[in-house]
Amino acid sequence: MRRWNGWGDESNDFPLKPEGLAFVRARLGEARALPDASLPAVLAQVPPSRLPAHPLIDTGAETRVRHARGQSLPDWLAMRSGEFGIFPDGVACPRNTAEVRTLLDFCLAQDIEVLPWGGGTSVVGHVTPVASARPVLTLSLEKMDRLLALDRDSQIATFGAGTPGPALEEQLKAEGYTLGHFPQSFELSTVGGWVASRSSGQQSLRYGRIEQLFAGGIVETPRGTLEIPTFPASSAGPDLREMIMGSEGRMGVLTEVKVRVTPLPEVEKFYVGFLPDWASAVRCVRALAQGKVQLSMLRVSNAVETQTHLVLAGHPNLVGWLERYLRIRGVGDGKCMVTFGTTGTKAQCRAALAQANALIAAHGGVNAGTPLGRKWESTRFRSPYLRHGLWEHGYAVDTLETSADWKNVPALVDAIEQSLREAAGGFGEKIHVFTHLSHMYPQGSSIYTTYVFRCAASYAETRARWAAMKQAASETIVKFRSTISHQHGVGRDHAPYLAAEKGPLGIAAIRALADHFDPQGIMAPGVLLPQQEDNA
Ligand SMILES: Cc1cc2nc3c(=O)[nH]c(=O)nc-3n(C[C@H](O)[C@H](O)[C@H](O)COP(=O)(O)OP(=O)(O)OC[C@H]3O[C@@H](n4cnc5c(N)ncnc54)[C@H](O)[C@@H]3O)c2cc1C
């Protein structure tokens, strides 16, 4: 069963190994775990629902608790402390487009706010209800989880918008296809959520971001039904898909999603190599991206992330052997790990591997082969469980991300990490911070920073530490004129920073679009556009 107060399935865990715990303690000091609230204690706080009765709406306390929060760090702190504050007034799980329409019409008639819910994996407060004079309905797409049609000639599959990653890939695999969209939240996130929040998967280098995969579909908006037809390409004015991608529930509810699928690859392998230092590592992956080498994934970790991964792997003897070998090859302290994949026909993979090996060698690096690559593959969707492993020992972990042109990447990585260190220093605390680049483009790259810090003596203080660090890093990103999100979206947490990126005219245009589709303003108020914008 899915956890009500954390990530994933209750039967799965990723405990911190002794070497990992010692490593974190050495960097941050001893920590004490904060007490967790129990489910019965939280259920007892759920207030009576303000919703009028409707056969499609469940107002039971447990359903409301289980749909009250996403996966941001503030969400996590709320779930662990039991201090939810606000719960949705009810949850509806429609089974088809017609039921979504019925629910939207009911909400319009009764002046009810609607929060669409895909897999609830948002890390930026998308699905978190806030205080409102109107009742709030969380509209979960979880029962719309099936492959509805497959056009083999055009390679377009139509899915219910609530289909989560594993179910989507299983149903496609049975037909000989893959979508190839693998965000780290794959286990729980859904195809509708990917579109609504402009998601990017680990193998975007081969398959593209969701922007390239989303072909069309059906959106039920408060104003009516928007059907987005599929074209291979079109020059007929602005693209309707662009109004829906990244709309974060503001324009309506995606009910059916058409995606571009690919026949299953003949072979797929993942490799791990090492470069002598960060500067050569960044130059190497930039050359791979700009040389359009046909890799399916590419990630480069800075030296601290590399060291952290090697320690957390928990195989000190094997890692010791690897490090001795690398040293002989001229790759020692300060080394940076590059993880990459080849996917396709045997000939395509051979060619890509040869080109990658040549570029790694030309930058002074070594390809250590598939053993660590297989390890990455086997744990690629398990690492979110590590938040539990750290939490049990009194440590909190969060991530943030952006993207930047290559000329700004190294300076921005340093500035983000430094802003986090300084903000933590303001509390007299250290943080363990590290970064990787995981989505490469000829123009630039995503930047993904992870930071681990000690919980304070109370939840409120821990939240304050997080807020200071998040604000400092977000302001740094804005100062560099980088995007406030490469893949997590805007939600509520990034909404205050969006205006810096879009400008007043851009924000007004997004606002006008939301008002057009939703004149009564019932769809996810405060998400994407800041609350004051909503009240303006
Ligand atoms: C551990 C972890 C790892 C992650 N890794 C990645 C990653 O690698 N890449 C990445 O891109 N993201 C990642 N994320 C972020 C998150 O998974 C993505 O934003 C994802 O696209 C959200 O999908 P979801 O189905 O869970 O949507 P939700 O979180 O339920 O909703 C997200 C937003 O989309 C809206 N929405 C959802 N479904 C619909 C619909 N059918 N119609 C209209 N609006 C809808 C919601 O209202 C909300 O505004 C990660 C999150 C976690 C917790």
Coordinates of C-alpha atoms and ligand atoms in Angstrom, one line a residue:
M1 CA 0.0 0.0 0.0
R2 CA 1.2 3.5 -0.7
R3 CA 2.6 5.4 2.3
W4 CA 0.3 8.1 3.6
N5 CA 3.3 10.1 5.0
G6 CA 6.2 9.6 2.6
W7 CA 7.4 8.2 -0.6
G8 CA 6.3 5.1 -2.4
D9 CA 5.0 1.7 -1.3
E10 CA 5.2 0.7 2.4
S11 CA 6.9 -2.6 1.5
N12 CA 9.9 -0.8 -0.1
D13 CA 12.7 0.9 1.8
F14 CA 16.3 2.1 1.2
P15 CA 17.9 2.2 4.6
L16 CA 21.1 4.1 5.0
K17 CA 24.1 1.7 5.3
P18 CA 26.6 2.1 8.2
E19 CA 29.2 3.6 5.8
G20 CA 26.7 6.1 4.5
L21 CA 25.5 7.2 8.0
A22 CA 29.1 7.6 9.2
F23 CA 29.8 9.7 6.0
V24 CA 26.8 12.0 6.7
R25 CA 27.6 12.3 10.4
A26 CA 31.2 13.2 9.7
R27 CA 30.0 16.1 7.5
L28 CA 27.0 17.4 9.4
G29 CA 27.5 16.1 13.0
E30 CA 25.2 13.9 15.1
A31 CA 21.5 14.5 14.6
R32 CA 18.3 13.5 16.4
A33 CA 15.2 12.3 14.6
L34 CA 12.0 14.3 15.0
P35 CA 8.9 12.4 16.2
D36 CA 6.5 11.1 13.6
A37 CA 2.7 11.6 13.9
S38 CA 0.5 8.5 13.7
L39 CA -2.3 8.2 11.1
P40 CA -5.1 8.0 13.8
A41 CA -3.8 11.2 15.3
V42 CA -4.0 12.9 11.9
L43 CA -7.4 11.5 11.1
A44 CA -8.7 12.9 14.3
Q45 CA -7.8 16.4 13.0
V46 CA -9.7 16.2 9.7
P47 CA -12.6 18.8 9.9
P48 CA -16.1 18.1 8.5
S49 CA -16.3 18.5 4.8
R50 CA -17.9 21.7 3.4
L51 CA -18.8 19.9 0.1
P52 CA -22.4 19.2 -0.9
A53 CA -23.0 15.5 -1.3
H54 CA -22.3 14.0 -4.7
P55 CA -22.1 10.3 -5.7
L56 CA -18.7 10.7 -7.2
I57 CA -17.1 12.5 -4.2
D58 CA -15.6 10.8 -1.2
T59 CA -15.4 12.9 1.9
G60 CA -14.0 10.2 4.2
A61 CA -11.1 11.4 6.4
E62 CA -8.5 8.9 5.3
T63 CA -9.0 9.5 1.6
R64 CA -8.7 13.2 2.3
V65 CA -5.5 12.7 4.3
R66 CA -4.0 10.6 1.5
H67 CA -4.6 13.3 -1.0
A68 CA -3.6 16.3 1.1
R69 CA 0.0 16.6 0.2
G70 CA 2.6 16.1 -2.5
Q71 CA 6.3 15.3 -2.0
S72 CA 8.0 18.7 -1.5
L73 CA 10.0 19.0 1.7
P74 CA 7.4 21.2 3.4
D75 CA 4.8 18.5 2.4
W76 CA 7.1 15.9 3.9
L77 CA 7.4 17.9 7.2
A78 CA 3.6 18.4 7.3
M79 CA 3.0 14.7 6.8
R80 CA 5.7 13.5 9.4
S81 CA 4.6 16.1 12.0
G82 CA 0.9 15.6 11.4
E83 CA 0.6 19.4 11.1
F84 CA -1.3 19.4 7.8
G85 CA -3.3 22.5 8.6
I86 CA -5.6 22.2 5.5
F87 CA -7.2 19.1 4.0
P88 CA -9.2 19.0 0.8
D89 CA -12.9 18.8 1.5
G90 CA -13.3 15.7 -0.6
V91 CA -11.7 13.6 -3.3
A92 CA -13.3 12.4 -6.5
C93 CA -11.8 9.6 -8.7
P94 CA -13.7 9.8 -12.0
R95 CA -13.5 6.8 -14.3
N96 CA -13.8 8.6 -17.7
T97 CA -14.0 11.9 -19.4
A98 CA -17.8 12.1 -19.0
E99 CA -17.5 11.8 -15.2
V100 CA -14.8 14.6 -15.2
R101 CA -17.2 16.8 -17.1
T102 CA -20.0 16.0 -14.6
L103 CA -17.7 16.9 -11.7
L104 CA -16.5 20.2 -13.3
D105 CA -20.1 21.2 -14.0
F106 CA -21.0 20.4 -10.4
C107 CA -18.0 22.4 -9.1
L108 CA -19.0 25.4 -11.3
A109 CA -22.6 25.3 -10.1
Q110 CA -21.6 25.0 -6.5
D111 CA -18.5 27.4 -6.6
I112 CA -16.0 24.7 -5.5
E113 CA -12.3 24.9 -6.1
V114 CA -10.7 22.0 -8.1
L115 CA -7.2 20.6 -7.6
P116 CA -6.4 18.1 -10.3
W117 CA -4.2 15.2 -8.9
G118 CA -2.1 12.8 -11.0
G119 CA 0.2 10.9 -8.9
G120 CA 0.7 13.5 -6.2
T121 CA 4.5 13.5 -6.7
S122 CA 4.8 17.3 -7.1
V123 CA 7.8 18.6 -5.2
V124 CA 6.8 22.3 -5.5
G125 CA 3.4 22.4 -3.7
H126 CA 1.2 21.9 -6.8
V127 CA -1.3 19.6 -5.1
T128 CA -1.3 21.1 -1.6
P129 CA -4.6 22.7 -0.7
V130 CA -4.5 26.1 1.0
A131 CA -7.0 28.0 3.1
S132 CA -10.0 29.1 1.1
A133 CA -13.5 30.4 1.7
R134 CA -14.7 28.0 -1.0
P135 CA -14.7 24.2 -0.5
V136 CA -11.8 22.4 -2.2
L137 CA -12.2 19.2 -4.3
T138 CA -9.1 17.1 -5.2
L139 CA -9.9 15.5 -8.5
S140 CA -7.7 12.4 -8.8
L141 CA -7.2 10.8 -12.2
E142 CA -6.1 7.5 -10.6
K143 CA -8.9 5.4 -12.0
M144 CA -8.1 6.6 -15.6
D145 CA -5.1 4.4 -15.9
R146 CA -5.4 2.5 -19.2
L147 CA -4.1 2.3 -22.7
L148 CA -7.2 3.4 -24.7
A149 CA -5.9 3.1 -28.3
L150 CA -2.7 2.4 -30.2
D151 CA -2.2 3.7 -33.8
R152 CA 0.7 1.6 -34.9
D153 CA 1.1 3.3 -38.3
S154 CA 1.6 6.7 -36.7
Q155 CA 3.1 5.4 -33.4
I156 CA 0.6 7.3 -31.3
A157 CA -0.8 5.8 -28.1
T158 CA -3.8 7.2 -26.2
F159 CA -3.8 6.8 -22.4
G160 CA -6.2 7.8 -19.6
A161 CA -4.4 10.8 -18.1
G162 CA -4.0 9.1 -14.7
T163 CA -1.9 6.2 -16.0
P164 CA 1.3 6.0 -13.9
G165 CA 4.7 5.2 -15.3
P166 CA 4.9 1.4 -14.6
A167 CA 1.4 0.7 -15.9
L168 CA 2.0 2.8 -19.0
E169 CA 5.2 1.1 -19.9
E170 CA 3.8 -2.4 -19.1
Q171 CA 0.8 -1.9 -21.4
L172 CA 3.0 -0.5 -24.2
K173 CA 5.6 -3.3 -23.8
A174 CA 2.9 -5.9 -24.3
E175 CA 2.4 -4.2 -27.7
G176 CA 6.1 -3.9 -28.5
Y177 CA 6.5 -0.2 -27.7
T178 CA 7.9 2.2 -25.2
L179 CA 7.3 5.8 -24.4
G180 CA 10.8 6.2 -22.9
H181 CA 9.7 8.8 -20.4
F182 CA 11.4 7.9 -17.1
P183 CA 11.4 10.6 -14.5
Q184 CA 12.9 9.5 -11.2
S185 CA 9.3 9.7 -9.8
F186 CA 8.3 7.1 -12.5
E187 CA 6.8 4.7 -9.9
L188 CA 4.0 7.1 -9.0
S189 CA 3.8 10.0 -11.4
T190 CA 1.3 10.0 -14.3
V191 CA 1.2 10.9 -18.0
G192 CA -1.3 13.7 -17.3
G193 CA 0.9 15.1 -14.5
W194 CA 4.0 14.9 -16.8
V195 CA 2.2 17.0 -19.4
A196 CA 0.7 19.4 -16.9
S197 CA 4.0 20.1 -15.2
R198 CA 6.4 19.8 -18.3
S199 CA 8.3 16.8 -17.0
S200 CA 11.6 15.5 -18.2
G201 CA 12.7 11.8 -18.1
Q202 CA 16.1 10.4 -17.5
Q203 CA 16.4 9.3 -21.1
S204 CA 15.2 12.5 -22.6
L205 CA 18.4 12.6 -24.8
R206 CA 16.9 9.8 -26.9
Y207 CA 13.2 10.1 -26.4
G208 CA 12.8 13.9 -25.7
R209 CA 11.1 15.7 -22.9
I210 CA 7.3 15.4 -22.5
E211 CA 7.0 18.4 -24.8
Q212 CA 8.3 16.2 -27.7
L213 CA 6.2 13.2 -26.7
F214 CA 2.9 14.9 -26.1
A215 CA 0.9 14.7 -29.4
G216 CA -2.6 15.9 -28.3
G217 CA -5.6 14.8 -26.3
I218 CA -8.7 15.9 -24.5
V219 CA -8.9 18.7 -21.8
E220 CA -12.1 19.3 -19.9
T221 CA -12.0 23.0 -19.1
P222 CA -14.6 24.9 -17.0
R223 CA -15.5 26.7 -20.3
G224 CA -15.9 23.4 -22.3
T225 CA -14.1 20.6 -24.0
L226 CA -10.8 21.3 -25.7
E227 CA -9.8 18.6 -28.2
I228 CA -6.2 18.9 -29.3
P229 CA -5.7 17.1 -32.6
T230 CA -2.5 15.3 -33.5
F231 CA -0.2 16.4 -36.3
P232 CA 3.3 15.4 -37.1
A233 CA 3.9 19.1 -37.5
S234 CA 1.9 22.2 -38.2
S235 CA 2.5 25.9 -39.1
A236 CA -1.2 26.8 -38.5
G237 CA -0.6 29.4 -35.8
P238 CA 0.2 29.0 -32.1
D239 CA 0.2 25.3 -31.0
L240 CA -2.7 24.5 -28.6
R241 CA -0.5 21.9 -26.9
E242 CA 1.7 24.8 -25.6
M243 CA -1.3 26.2 -23.7
I244 CA -1.7 22.9 -21.8
M245 CA 1.9 21.8 -21.3
G246 CA 2.9 23.4 -18.0
S247 CA -0.7 24.6 -17.3
E248 CA -0.5 22.8 -13.8
G249 CA -4.3 22.3 -13.6
R250 CA -5.1 26.0 -14.2
M251 CA -6.7 25.6 -17.7
G252 CA -8.6 22.4 -17.0
V253 CA -8.3 18.6 -16.6
L254 CA -6.5 16.5 -19.1
T255 CA -8.5 13.3 -19.4
E256 CA -6.9 11.6 -22.5
V257 CA -3.3 12.0 -23.5
K258 CA -1.9 11.0 -26.9
V259 CA 1.8 10.3 -26.9
R260 CA 4.4 9.4 -29.5
V261 CA 5.8 6.0 -28.8
T262 CA 8.8 4.1 -30.2
P263 CA 9.3 0.4 -30.9
L264 CA 11.2 -1.3 -28.0
P265 CA 14.9 -1.0 -28.6
E266 CA 17.0 -4.0 -29.6
V267 CA 19.6 -3.3 -26.9
E268 CA 20.2 -0.9 -24.0
K269 CA 23.2 -0.6 -21.7
F270 CA 24.3 1.9 -19.1
Y271 CA 28.0 2.8 -18.4
V272 CA 29.8 4.8 -15.8
G273 CA 33.0 6.6 -16.6
F274 CA 35.2 9.0 -14.6
L275 CA 36.8 12.3 -15.6
P276 CA 39.7 13.8 -13.6
D277 CA 37.9 17.0 -12.5
W278 CA 34.7 19.1 -12.8
A279 CA 36.1 21.4 -15.5
S280 CA 37.1 18.5 -17.8
A281 CA 33.9 16.7 -17.0
V282 CA 31.7 19.6 -18.0
R283 CA 33.7 20.1 -21.2
C284 CA 33.3 16.4 -22.0
V285 CA 29.5 16.2 -21.6
R286 CA 29.1 19.5 -23.5
A287 CA 31.1 18.0 -26.4
L288 CA 28.9 14.9 -26.3
A289 CA 25.8 17.0 -26.4
Q290 CA 27.0 19.4 -29.1
G291 CA 28.5 16.6 -31.1
K292 CA 24.9 15.0 -31.1
V293 CA 26.3 11.7 -30.0
Q294 CA 23.3 9.4 -30.0
L295 CA 23.3 8.5 -26.3
S296 CA 20.0 7.8 -24.5
M297 CA 21.0 9.3 -21.2
L298 CA 23.9 11.4 -19.9
R299 CA 24.6 12.6 -16.4
V300 CA 27.7 14.1 -14.9
S301 CA 28.2 14.4 -11.1
N302 CA 30.5 16.9 -9.5
A303 CA 33.3 15.6 -7.2
V304 CA 31.2 15.7 -4.0
E305 CA 28.3 13.9 -5.6
T306 CA 30.7 11.3 -7.1
Q307 CA 32.2 10.7 -3.7
T308 CA 28.8 10.6 -2.0
H309 CA 27.5 8.0 -4.5
L310 CA 30.5 5.8 -4.1
V311 CA 30.2 5.8 -0.3
L312 CA 26.4 5.3 -0.4
A313 CA 26.8 2.3 -2.7
G314 CA 28.0 0.5 0.4
H315 CA 30.7 -1.7 -1.2
P316 CA 33.9 -0.3 0.3
N317 CA 36.1 -3.1 -1.0
L318 CA 34.9 -2.8 -4.6
V319 CA 35.1 1.0 -4.5
G320 CA 38.6 0.8 -3.1
W321 CA 39.6 -1.5 -5.9
L322 CA 38.0 0.9 -8.5
E323 CA 39.7 3.9 -7.0
R324 CA 43.1 2.3 -7.1
Y325 CA 42.6 1.4 -10.8
L326 CA 41.4 4.9 -11.6
R327 CA 44.4 6.4 -9.9
I328 CA 46.7 4.3 -12.1
R329 CA 44.9 5.7 -15.0
G330 CA 45.4 9.3 -13.8
V331 CA 42.0 9.9 -12.3
G332 CA 42.3 10.5 -8.6
D333 CA 40.8 12.9 -6.0
G334 CA 38.4 15.3 -7.4
K335 CA 37.2 12.8 -10.0
C336 CA 33.7 13.2 -11.5
M337 CA 31.4 10.4 -12.5
V338 CA 29.7 10.4 -15.9
T339 CA 26.8 8.0 -16.3
F340 CA 25.6 7.4 -19.8
G341 CA 23.3 5.0 -21.8
T342 CA 23.2 3.6 -25.3
T343 CA 19.8 2.5 -26.6
G344 CA 18.7 1.3 -30.0
T345 CA 20.0 -1.2 -32.6
K346 CA 23.2 -2.9 -31.9
A347 CA 24.9 -0.9 -34.7
Q348 CA 23.6 2.4 -33.3
C349 CA 24.8 1.5 -29.7
R350 CA 28.2 0.4 -30.9
A351 CA 28.7 3.7 -32.8
A352 CA 27.5 5.8 -29.9
L353 CA 29.7 3.9 -27.4
A354 CA 32.8 4.3 -29.6
Q355 CA 32.1 8.1 -29.9
A356 CA 31.5 8.5 -26.2
N357 CA 34.6 6.5 -25.3
A358 CA 36.7 8.6 -27.6
L359 CA 35.5 11.9 -26.1
I360 CA 35.9 10.6 -22.5
A361 CA 39.5 9.6 -23.3
A362 CA 40.2 12.9 -25.1
H363 CA 39.2 14.7 -21.8
G364 CA 41.5 12.5 -19.7
G365 CA 38.8 10.2 -18.5
V366 CA 38.2 6.4 -18.3
N367 CA 35.0 4.4 -19.0
A368 CA 34.8 1.9 -16.2
G369 CA 32.2 -0.1 -18.1
T370 CA 28.8 -1.5 -17.3
P371 CA 29.0 -2.8 -13.7
L372 CA 28.3 0.6 -12.1
G373 CA 25.9 1.4 -14.9
R374 CA 23.9 -1.7 -14.1
K375 CA 23.9 -0.6 -10.5
W376 CA 22.5 2.8 -11.5
E377 CA 19.8 1.1 -13.7
S378 CA 18.7 -1.2 -10.9
T379 CA 18.3 1.6 -8.3
R380 CA 17.2 4.4 -10.6
F381 CA 13.7 4.6 -9.2
R382 CA 14.7 3.5 -5.7
S383 CA 16.7 6.5 -4.6
P384 CA 13.6 8.6 -3.5
Y385 CA 13.3 6.0 -0.7
L386 CA 16.6 7.3 0.7
R387 CA 14.8 10.3 2.2
H388 CA 13.3 7.8 4.7
G389 CA 16.7 6.4 5.5
L390 CA 18.2 9.8 6.2
W391 CA 15.1 11.0 8.1
E392 CA 15.3 8.1 10.6
H393 CA 18.7 9.4 11.7
G394 CA 17.6 13.1 11.9
Y395 CA 18.6 14.4 8.5
A396 CA 16.4 16.1 5.9
V397 CA 17.2 16.1 2.2
D398 CA 15.8 18.2 -0.6
T399 CA 16.7 18.9 -4.3
L400 CA 16.4 21.9 -6.6
E401 CA 16.9 22.4 -10.2
T402 CA 17.2 24.8 -13.1
S403 CA 18.8 25.0 -16.5
A404 CA 21.3 27.4 -18.0
D405 CA 23.3 28.1 -21.1
W406 CA 26.7 26.4 -21.1
K407 CA 28.6 29.7 -20.6
N408 CA 26.8 30.1 -17.2
V409 CA 26.7 26.5 -16.0
P410 CA 29.9 26.3 -13.9
A411 CA 29.4 29.7 -12.2
L412 CA 25.7 29.0 -11.5
V413 CA 26.5 25.6 -10.0
D414 CA 29.0 27.3 -7.6
A415 CA 26.6 30.1 -6.8
I416 CA 23.7 27.8 -6.0
E417 CA 25.8 25.6 -3.7
Q418 CA 27.3 28.7 -2.0
S419 CA 23.9 30.3 -1.4
L420 CA 22.7 27.1 0.3
R421 CA 25.9 26.9 2.4
E422 CA 25.5 30.6 3.5
A423 CA 21.8 30.2 4.3
A424 CA 22.6 27.1 6.4
G425 CA 25.5 29.0 8.0
G426 CA 22.9 31.6 9.2
F427 CA 21.6 28.9 11.5
G428 CA 25.0 27.8 12.5
E429 CA 24.6 24.7 10.5
K430 CA 26.6 23.0 7.8
I431 CA 25.0 21.3 4.8
H432 CA 26.2 18.5 2.6
V433 CA 25.5 19.8 -1.0
F434 CA 26.3 18.3 -4.4
T435 CA 25.2 18.7 -8.0
H436 CA 24.8 16.9 -11.3
L437 CA 23.9 17.9 -14.8
S438 CA 21.4 15.4 -16.1
H439 CA 19.7 16.8 -19.2
M440 CA 22.1 18.1 -21.8
Y441 CA 21.3 20.2 -24.9
P442 CA 23.6 21.8 -27.4
Q443 CA 22.8 25.2 -25.8
G444 CA 23.1 24.3 -22.2
S445 CA 22.2 21.9 -19.4
S446 CA 19.9 21.3 -16.5
I447 CA 21.5 21.7 -13.1
Y448 CA 20.3 19.5 -10.2
T449 CA 21.5 20.2 -6.7
T450 CA 20.8 18.0 -3.7
Y451 CA 21.3 19.2 -0.1
V452 CA 21.2 17.3 3.1
F453 CA 21.0 19.1 6.5
R454 CA 20.3 18.3 10.1
C455 CA 16.8 18.6 11.4
A456 CA 16.4 21.2 14.1
A457 CA 14.9 20.5 17.5
S458 CA 11.4 21.3 16.2
Y459 CA 9.4 20.9 13.0
A460 CA 8.9 24.7 12.8
E461 CA 12.6 25.4 13.0
T462 CA 13.4 22.7 10.5
R463 CA 10.9 24.3 8.1
A464 CA 12.4 27.7 8.7
R465 CA 15.9 26.3 7.8
W466 CA 14.5 24.8 4.6
A467 CA 12.7 28.0 3.7
A468 CA 15.8 30.1 4.1
M469 CA 17.9 27.8 1.9
K470 CA 15.2 27.4 -0.7
Q471 CA 14.8 31.2 -0.9
A472 CA 18.5 31.8 -1.1
A473 CA 19.0 29.3 -4.0
S474 CA 15.9 30.5 -5.8
E475 CA 17.1 34.1 -5.7
T476 CA 20.5 33.0 -7.0
I477 CA 18.8 31.3 -9.9
V478 CA 16.7 34.4 -10.7
K479 CA 19.8 36.6 -10.4
F480 CA 21.5 34.5 -13.1
R481 CA 18.4 34.9 -15.3
S482 CA 18.0 31.2 -15.3
T483 CA 14.7 29.4 -15.3
I484 CA 13.1 28.7 -11.9
S485 CA 12.5 25.1 -13.0
H486 CA 13.9 22.8 -15.7
Q487 CA 11.6 19.9 -14.8
H488 CA 9.7 20.2 -11.5
G489 CA 7.4 23.0 -12.6
V490 CA 6.1 26.1 -10.7
G491 CA 3.4 25.0 -8.3
R492 CA 3.1 27.2 -5.3
D493 CA 6.7 27.2 -4.1
H494 CA 8.1 28.7 -7.4
A495 CA 5.2 30.9 -8.2
P496 CA 6.7 34.0 -6.6
Y497 CA 9.7 33.7 -8.9
L498 CA 7.9 33.3 -12.2
A499 CA 7.4 36.9 -13.0
A500 CA 11.2 37.5 -13.1
E501 CA 11.3 35.0 -15.9
K502 CA 8.2 35.8 -17.9
G503 CA 8.0 39.6 -17.4
P504 CA 4.8 41.6 -16.7
L505 CA 3.4 41.1 -20.2
G506 CA 4.2 37.4 -20.2
I507 CA 2.5 36.9 -16.8
A508 CA -0.5 38.8 -18.0
A509 CA -0.8 36.6 -21.1
I510 CA -0.7 33.4 -18.9
R511 CA -3.2 35.0 -16.6
A512 CA -5.5 35.9 -19.5
L513 CA -5.3 32.3 -20.8
A514 CA -6.3 30.9 -17.4
D515 CA -9.1 33.4 -17.1
H516 CA -10.3 32.4 -20.6
F517 CA -10.6 28.7 -19.8
D518 CA -11.7 29.2 -16.2
P519 CA -13.6 32.5 -15.9
Q520 CA -14.9 31.6 -12.4
G521 CA -11.3 31.0 -11.2
I522 CA -12.1 27.5 -9.7
M523 CA -9.0 25.7 -11.1
A524 CA -6.1 25.4 -8.7
P525 CA -6.0 29.0 -7.5
G526 CA -2.5 30.1 -6.4
V527 CA -0.7 27.4 -8.4
L528 CA 1.5 28.7 -11.3
L529 CA 0.4 32.3 -10.8
P530 CA 1.0 33.6 -7.3
Q531 CA -2.0 34.0 -5.0
Q532 CA -1.9 37.8 -5.1
E533 CA -2.1 37.6 -8.9
D534 CA -5.2 35.5 -8.4
N535 CA -6.8 38.1 -6.2
A536 CA -5.7 41.1 -8.4
Ligands
LIG1 C1 11.4 11.6 -5.8 C2 10.9 12.5 -7.0 C3 11.7 12.5 -8.1 C4 11.2 13.3 -9.2 N1 11.9 13.2 -10.4 C5 11.5 13.9 -11.4 C6 12.1 13.8 -12.7 O1 13.1 13.1 -12.9 N2 11.7 14.6 -13.7 C7 10.6 15.3 -13.6 O2 10.1 15.9 -14.6 N3 9.9 15.5 -12.4 C8 10.4 14.8 -11.3 N4 9.7 14.9 -10.1 C9 8.6 15.8 -10.0 C10 7.2 15.2 -10.4 O3 7.3 13.8 -10.3 C11 6.8 15.7 -11.7 O4 6.4 17.0 -11.6 C12 5.6 14.9 -12.3 O5 5.4 15.3 -13.7 C13 4.3 15.1 -11.6 O6 3.4 14.1 -12.0 P1 2.2 13.6 -11.2 O7 1.3 12.7 -12.0 O8 2.6 13.1 -9.9 O9 1.4 15.0 -11.0 P2 0.9 15.7 -9.6 O10 2.0 15.9 -8.7 O11 -0.3 15.0 -9.1 O12 0.4 17.1 -10.2 C14 1.4 18.0 -10.7 C15 0.6 19.2 -11.4 O13 -0.1 18.7 -12.5 C16 -1.5 18.9 -12.4 N5 -2.1 17.7 -13.0 C17 -1.8 16.4 -12.7 N6 -2.6 15.6 -13.5 C18 -3.4 16.5 -14.3 C19 -4.3 16.3 -15.3 N7 -4.7 15.1 -15.7 N8 -4.9 17.4 -15.9 C20 -4.6 18.6 -15.5 N9 -3.6 18.8 -14.5 C21 -3.0 17.8 -14.0 C22 -1.8 19.0 -10.9 O14 -2.9 19.8 -10.7 C23 -0.5 19.7 -10.5 O15 -0.6 21.1 -10.7 C24 10.1 14.1 -9.1 C25 9.4 14.1 -7.9 C26 9.8 13.2 -6.8 C27 9.0 13.2 -5.6

